[in-house]
Amino acid sequence: MSTVDKAEKKVASKKSTKKADAYIEGASQIGIEVRKEVDFSTWYTQVLKRSEMLEYYEEVSGCYIIRPLAYNIWQEIQTFFDAAIKKLGVEDTYFPMFVSQRQLEREKDHIEGFAAEVAWVTKAGSSNIENPVAIRPTSETVMYPYFAKWIRTYRDLPLKLNQWCNVVRWEFKNPQPFIRTREFLWQEGHTAHFTKEEADTEVYEILELYRQVYEDILAVPVIRGVKSEKEKFAGGLYTTTLEGFIPATGRGVQAATSHCLGQNFSKMFDIVIEDPKDAKKVHVWQNSWGLSTRSIGVMVMIHGDNKGLVLPPRVAATQVIVIPCGITSKTTEDDKKLVENKVNDVVEELKSAGIKAKADLRENYSPGYKYNHWELKGVPIRLEIGPRDLLNQQSLMARRDNGSKEPIPLADIASRISDTLKTIQKDMFDRAKKVYDDHVKIVLKWEDFVPTLDGKNFVMIPWCEEMTCENSIKEKSTRHVTEQEAEDERAPSMGAKSLCIPLEQPNDPPIVPGETKCISCGGLAKNYALFGRSY
Amino acid sequence: MSTVDKAEKKVASKKSTKKADAYIEGASQIGIEVRKEVDFSTWYTQVLKRSEMLEYYEEVSGCYIIRPLAYNIWQEIQTFFDAAIKKLGVEDTYFPMFVSQRQLEREKDHIEGFAAEVAWVTKAGSSNIENPVAIRPTSETVMYPYFAKWIRTYRDLPLKLNQWCNVVRWEFKNPQPFIRTREFLWQEGHTAHFTKEEADTEVYEILELYRQVYEDILAVPVIRGVKSEKEKFAGGLYTTTLEGFIPATGRGVQAATSHCLGQNFSKMFDIVIEDPKDAKKVHVWQNSWGLSTRSIGVMVMIHGDNKGLVLPPRVAATQVIVIPCGITSKTTEDDKKLVENKVNDVVEELKSAGIKAKADLRENYSPGYKYNHWELKGVPIRLEIGPRDLLNQQSLMARRDNGSKEPIPLADIASRISDTLKTIQKDMFDRAKKVYDDHVKIVLKWEDFVPTLDGKNFVMIPWCEEMTCENSIKEKSTRHVTEQEAEDERAPSMGAKSLCIPLEQPNDPPIVPGETKCISCGGLAKNYALFGRSY
């Protein structure tokens, strides 16, 4: 049975059993049938499929079709981020997707982190390939032999490359559209520097750009931090991260990472220059950083509601849908024509003000059907125009994000809509930020850790940063449950991971060096760390 | 031995033997060492590698690294073409790169065309995958099961999708950077229409956009035409094509194709709607069309010269390089500073006029070295500024495409440069077009066919369009040569293929239906057809 059939079957079987509370009354096959707050995973699948963001790819499990509505979001992210990194002197490039076993295995920790998920091409046509090749799970080992070739003197530094591409990680864990998929799209930046300071600076410059992508473009709040030793990138020196929060499940999601690789890879791949001061060989300092289509899934999970998608204006392919209404059997043909003309005029006026507007003049659907249709697709603003609106020279504006409705004068419609789009973008972020903040709980005794976690929160604790302690926290916070309970996304059973050591540390109470204790093991605490259940 | 080692070795061995005439006197390891007109394939490799457009990927033969200078060209093409197809209502999407054997083999002619080159993933980590998956050689069979799902009524038509992605064709023929590679980047458009007329119209709209990419952006002339039955897309109804010409080898190169698939795939994949008139099932009409990174290679082959790359201004990452000169040991520090300031001022002025300008203020290189360096990289315009130029308020402008030099006043430098960039773009196209036109020879007797072909020409002949005749022409025009001769790209030995039936038919003499004979088989000629040796 294909993945999609299973998903549908799951819905069907749930209908008749325990989760009756999940079903939205009067919902049609076209809209969303289950409540986000009750059956999150079915809700997520329905929103993605029915809004036409994504299709399940039946042939290969864990692969999905990114449809235009979602791909457009990716293109908006690309446009912003590509321009931003070019300003930092990064150049786009394209390396092959294939890597030989020999290169792939050159950095030991790195390959240990990826080996289990690597897809291998062993045949071409009907012949076996003499040396099977791997499909990149990430491109460090593809690129760095060439860094070694191209970097000869300090004048060749910094080298800053980026590529937009697909990567494959053949995971056997439960796949989740956008969040965990066997093939995904991302950008991967790879840079080499003369000094550690330069590399450090860039790590945080990139992290800040990622923050802008999430917070300013996708209206998704994130916490910036540094990963623990256990959770850092395989083979790297340290990893900085953005951590998102999915309120519906209380789970965290790693949103983007910017790694300082230190000199580990440059030693393995022999990327050296001569120090201009003393002619000694120096290994370069390297970074790598990536942001993927996972970001689209995070945005959907956070902003979507029981009517479907809710798109932040900055990534909405259609920002305003204009719908004629109030046309009845008594309306004259002339009046109907007048309304339709006004709808078209408004669309043109908005478009010339740079707003992505569209008319829905379809004859065979009622206004109500159209409202549902565009709400499902997350269009930020709906404008209704009927015969009476023409008399009053106004249009009813409905906001998708908060459902508010307000008549606005046609006279200054472009500036009003433009302002409202900005307001929506800000409001969506502010609301999500408040929810996130409310779910980050400072916990100062171990006894409160698991209950706070089970209350769908992140837990911020004074922590020793030791790997043994992290393993023990995970073990102590794993709920031992039945298999059926384990399937319930509302109460996940997996143990807590350290998500990051946040850059902005709480200071009430502050960590007193040499005094404050780790709440788990009692050793000395170094910093507050954010723990949570995570995707 | 890796591909690149072989290529270098080939150069080394040739140096000492017969091709002494190929070597450019005084050329350094940095510049181009062999003449384009004598040893084209070594020249091509050197230009690509030394200009830093491309690097050979040693690990997997037939794969190459597209470096920033070349990737920038691809991005320019993307920007133009993506905007153009969006205006036609095409939406960007992303389908998985994997396809199951079952789907891949659904259209019989199609799979016959691709089977031998399909790469198969059979392992993930250390486990065998139960059902191996193919990497897309093209995405008809990936996408069309979903076309069948999404297209239900005529209101769902036209469906117009496009994706920018990588594809893999594991060819065993000699690879050639950009021109024939195992992995390449392209866009593939896939559309479905209610009527054949609509599909036909789109096929030619897209072909026209491809023509604009080649002629207007890359300054590469092409001939538009329709492929013969033998050469059309596997599984399609008919294929339209752009055919380019590489004067140095006298060989043709298929530049881009726009296919009408007819109803072949819609029948195999069951993509049907109800005719709104009579409720009968109708199979939709489909097109697919693609343009790849091959275009970059064609551009290099046509415009490059013995100093290296020559970039058309529209795709040059750097359009103007400004170099200080005339600084000697007698120049005062103040004068040197004045020159450098002026260089920077000019760059800023050009940039604010939207021109991609850059200063080369490196201390450790002579002006002469810099001239060679930027000529190798194909920068369209070089500006030289020295102390004497400051006195005269002028700068010496050197054009890369024709080597001409001319002082221009600093006062109106931005407008002069802007005009000159347009002139260069046009001149490059016009020159290439003239060469192409000069090499298309109308041949009216078979005896002239092979000699004309051997003179590095395309041959335009009255032709019957029969497949048996095409096979026979290929056989009759194959030169039977020694293995050593066969390696010589200057005199290729392979037989001629029909390149296309050109849309613009010669009319001197015109084809008289029922009267004009095919010059090969003596059957009735339908049209003039273009034959040539081809990549």
Short mmCIF file of N, CA and C in Angstrom, two decimals, chain A residues 288-355:
data_model
loop_
_atom_site.label_atom_id
_atom_site.label_comp_id
_atom_site.label_asym_id
_atom_site.label_seq_id
_atom_site.Cartn_x
_atom_site.Cartn_y
_atom_site.Cartn_z
N SER A 288 30.44 25.65 6.88
CA SER A 288 29.38 25.26 5.94
C SER A 288 28.04 25.56 6.58
N TRP A 289 27.06 25.87 5.74
CA TRP A 289 25.77 26.34 6.27
C TRP A 289 24.65 26.02 5.29
N GLY A 290 23.50 25.63 5.84
CA GLY A 290 22.42 25.18 4.97
C GLY A 290 21.03 25.55 5.47
N LEU A 291 20.17 25.80 4.51
CA LEU A 291 18.76 26.10 4.77
C LEU A 291 17.96 25.32 3.72
N SER A 292 16.93 24.61 4.17
CA SER A 292 16.26 23.71 3.23
C SER A 292 14.77 24.00 3.11
N THR A 293 14.11 23.23 2.24
CA THR A 293 12.66 23.32 2.05
C THR A 293 11.89 22.92 3.31
N ARG A 294 12.57 22.37 4.31
CA ARG A 294 11.93 22.14 5.61
C ARG A 294 11.26 23.42 6.11
N SER A 295 11.88 24.56 5.80
CA SER A 295 11.34 25.85 6.26
C SER A 295 9.88 26.03 5.86
N ILE A 296 9.51 25.51 4.70
CA ILE A 296 8.13 25.65 4.22
C ILE A 296 7.18 24.88 5.15
N GLY A 297 7.59 23.67 5.54
CA GLY A 297 6.77 22.87 6.44
C GLY A 297 6.59 23.52 7.81
N VAL A 298 7.67 24.09 8.32
CA VAL A 298 7.61 24.75 9.62
C VAL A 298 6.59 25.89 9.57
N MET A 299 6.66 26.66 8.49
CA MET A 299 5.73 27.78 8.33
C MET A 299 4.27 27.31 8.30
N VAL A 300 4.02 26.22 7.58
CA VAL A 300 2.65 25.69 7.50
C VAL A 300 2.19 25.23 8.88
N MET A 301 3.04 24.50 9.58
CA MET A 301 2.67 23.97 10.90
C MET A 301 2.33 25.09 11.88
N ILE A 302 3.06 26.18 11.79
CA ILE A 302 2.87 27.26 12.75
C ILE A 302 1.65 28.12 12.41
N HIS A 303 1.50 28.46 11.13
CA HIS A 303 0.46 29.44 10.80
C HIS A 303 -0.87 28.83 10.35
N GLY A 304 -0.85 27.60 9.84
CA GLY A 304 -2.09 27.02 9.33
C GLY A 304 -3.15 26.91 10.41
N ASP A 305 -4.43 26.88 10.00
CA ASP A 305 -5.50 26.73 10.97
C ASP A 305 -6.55 25.76 10.43
N ASN A 306 -7.70 25.71 11.07
CA ASN A 306 -8.68 24.70 10.67
C ASN A 306 -9.41 25.02 9.37
N LYS A 307 -9.10 26.17 8.78
CA LYS A 307 -9.62 26.46 7.44
C LYS A 307 -8.56 26.18 6.37
N GLY A 308 -7.34 25.88 6.80
CA GLY A 308 -6.28 25.55 5.83
C GLY A 308 -5.02 26.35 6.06
N LEU A 309 -4.35 26.64 4.95
CA LEU A 309 -3.11 27.40 4.99
C LEU A 309 -3.35 28.83 5.43
N VAL A 310 -2.34 29.42 6.08
CA VAL A 310 -2.34 30.88 6.26
C VAL A 310 -0.95 31.35 5.82
N LEU A 311 -0.90 32.07 4.71
CA LEU A 311 0.40 32.47 4.16
C LEU A 311 0.78 33.87 4.60
N PRO A 312 2.01 34.05 5.06
CA PRO A 312 2.50 35.41 5.31
C PRO A 312 2.54 36.15 3.97
N PRO A 313 2.12 37.40 3.94
CA PRO A 313 2.07 38.14 2.67
C PRO A 313 3.36 38.08 1.86
N ARG A 314 4.52 38.07 2.53
CA ARG A 314 5.76 38.12 1.75
C ARG A 314 6.01 36.88 0.92
N VAL A 315 5.36 35.76 1.23
CA VAL A 315 5.58 34.56 0.40
C VAL A 315 4.31 34.08 -0.30
N ALA A 316 3.27 34.89 -0.26
CA ALA A 316 2.02 34.47 -0.90
C ALA A 316 2.06 34.75 -2.39
N ALA A 317 1.88 33.71 -3.20
CA ALA A 317 1.87 33.88 -4.66
C ALA A 317 0.69 34.78 -5.04
N THR A 318 -0.41 34.63 -4.34
CA THR A 318 -1.55 35.56 -4.47
C THR A 318 -1.72 36.24 -3.11
N GLN A 319 -1.61 37.54 -3.07
CA GLN A 319 -1.74 38.26 -1.80
C GLN A 319 -3.17 38.72 -1.57
N VAL A 320 -3.86 39.00 -2.65
CA VAL A 320 -5.23 39.50 -2.55
C VAL A 320 -6.10 38.80 -3.59
N ILE A 321 -7.21 38.22 -3.13
CA ILE A 321 -8.16 37.66 -4.09
C ILE A 321 -9.41 38.55 -4.07
N VAL A 322 -9.84 38.94 -5.24
CA VAL A 322 -11.00 39.83 -5.34
C VAL A 322 -12.18 39.04 -5.91
N ILE A 323 -13.30 39.03 -5.17
CA ILE A 323 -14.43 38.16 -5.52
C ILE A 323 -15.71 38.99 -5.65
N PRO A 324 -16.37 38.85 -6.77
CA PRO A 324 -17.67 39.54 -6.91
C PRO A 324 -18.70 38.82 -6.05
N CYS A 325 -19.60 39.58 -5.42
CA CYS A 325 -20.63 38.92 -4.62
C CYS A 325 -21.90 39.75 -4.61
N GLY A 326 -22.90 39.24 -3.96
CA GLY A 326 -24.18 39.96 -3.92
C GLY A 326 -24.93 39.92 -5.24
N ILE A 327 -24.50 39.04 -6.14
CA ILE A 327 -25.20 38.88 -7.42
C ILE A 327 -26.31 37.84 -7.21
N THR A 328 -27.55 38.24 -7.39
CA THR A 328 -28.66 37.29 -7.20
C THR A 328 -29.42 37.17 -8.52
N SER A 329 -30.47 36.39 -8.47
CA SER A 329 -31.27 36.22 -9.69
C SER A 329 -31.94 37.54 -10.07
N LYS A 330 -32.04 38.46 -9.09
CA LYS A 330 -32.69 39.75 -9.40
C LYS A 330 -31.71 40.79 -9.96
N THR A 331 -30.43 40.51 -9.84
CA THR A 331 -29.44 41.47 -10.36
C THR A 331 -29.53 41.53 -11.89
N THR A 332 -29.53 42.76 -12.43
CA THR A 332 -29.58 42.88 -13.89
C THR A 332 -28.21 42.52 -14.47
N GLU A 333 -28.21 42.15 -15.74
CA GLU A 333 -26.95 41.83 -16.44
C GLU A 333 -26.00 43.02 -16.40
N ASP A 334 -26.57 44.23 -16.54
CA ASP A 334 -25.75 45.43 -16.53
C ASP A 334 -25.04 45.61 -15.19
N ASP A 335 -25.81 45.43 -14.10
CA ASP A 335 -25.22 45.58 -12.77
C ASP A 335 -24.12 44.55 -12.54
N LYS A 336 -24.40 43.32 -13.02
CA LYS A 336 -23.41 42.25 -12.87
C LYS A 336 -22.11 42.64 -13.60
N LYS A 337 -22.30 43.15 -14.80
CA LYS A 337 -21.15 43.58 -15.61
C LYS A 337 -20.36 44.69 -14.90
N LEU A 338 -21.12 45.63 -14.31
CA LEU A 338 -20.46 46.73 -13.58
C LEU A 338 -19.59 46.20 -12.44
N VAL A 339 -20.16 45.22 -11.71
CA VAL A 339 -19.41 44.63 -10.59
C VAL A 339 -18.14 43.96 -11.11
N GLU A 340 -18.30 43.15 -12.16
CA GLU A 340 -17.13 42.44 -12.69
C GLU A 340 -16.07 43.40 -13.22
N ASN A 341 -16.52 44.47 -13.85
CA ASN A 341 -15.55 45.45 -14.33
C ASN A 341 -14.79 46.06 -13.16
N LYS A 342 -15.51 46.37 -12.09
CA LYS A 342 -14.86 46.97 -10.92
C LYS A 342 -13.85 45.97 -10.31
N VAL A 343 -14.25 44.71 -10.24
CA VAL A 343 -13.34 43.68 -9.74
C VAL A 343 -12.03 43.69 -10.56
N ASN A 344 -12.20 43.72 -11.86
CA ASN A 344 -11.01 43.74 -12.72
C ASN A 344 -10.20 45.01 -12.54
N ASP A 345 -10.89 46.13 -12.42
CA ASP A 345 -10.19 47.41 -12.23
C ASP A 345 -9.36 47.39 -10.95
N VAL A 346 -10.00 46.89 -9.89
CA VAL A 346 -9.29 46.85 -8.61
C VAL A 346 -8.05 45.97 -8.71
N VAL A 347 -8.20 44.82 -9.34
CA VAL A 347 -7.05 43.93 -9.52
C VAL A 347 -5.93 44.65 -10.27
N GLU A 348 -6.30 45.34 -11.34
CA GLU A 348 -5.28 46.05 -12.12
C GLU A 348 -4.60 47.13 -11.29
N GLU A 349 -5.42 47.87 -10.51
CA GLU A 349 -4.86 48.94 -9.70
C GLU A 349 -3.88 48.36 -8.66
N LEU A 350 -4.28 47.27 -8.03
CA LEU A 350 -3.40 46.65 -7.03
C LEU A 350 -2.12 46.15 -7.68
N LYS A 351 -2.28 45.51 -8.83
CA LYS A 351 -1.09 44.99 -9.53
C LYS A 351 -0.12 46.10 -9.87
N SER A 352 -0.65 47.24 -10.33
CA SER A 352 0.30 48.29 -10.70
C SER A 352 0.95 48.91 -9.46
N ALA A 353 0.37 48.64 -8.28
CA ALA A 353 1.05 49.06 -7.05
C ALA A 353 1.98 47.96 -6.52
N GLY A 354 2.23 46.92 -7.35
CA GLY A 354 3.17 45.87 -6.96
C GLY A 354 2.56 44.82 -6.04
N ILE A 355 1.23 44.80 -5.94
CA ILE A 355 0.56 43.82 -5.08
C ILE A 355 0.09 42.65 -5.95
#
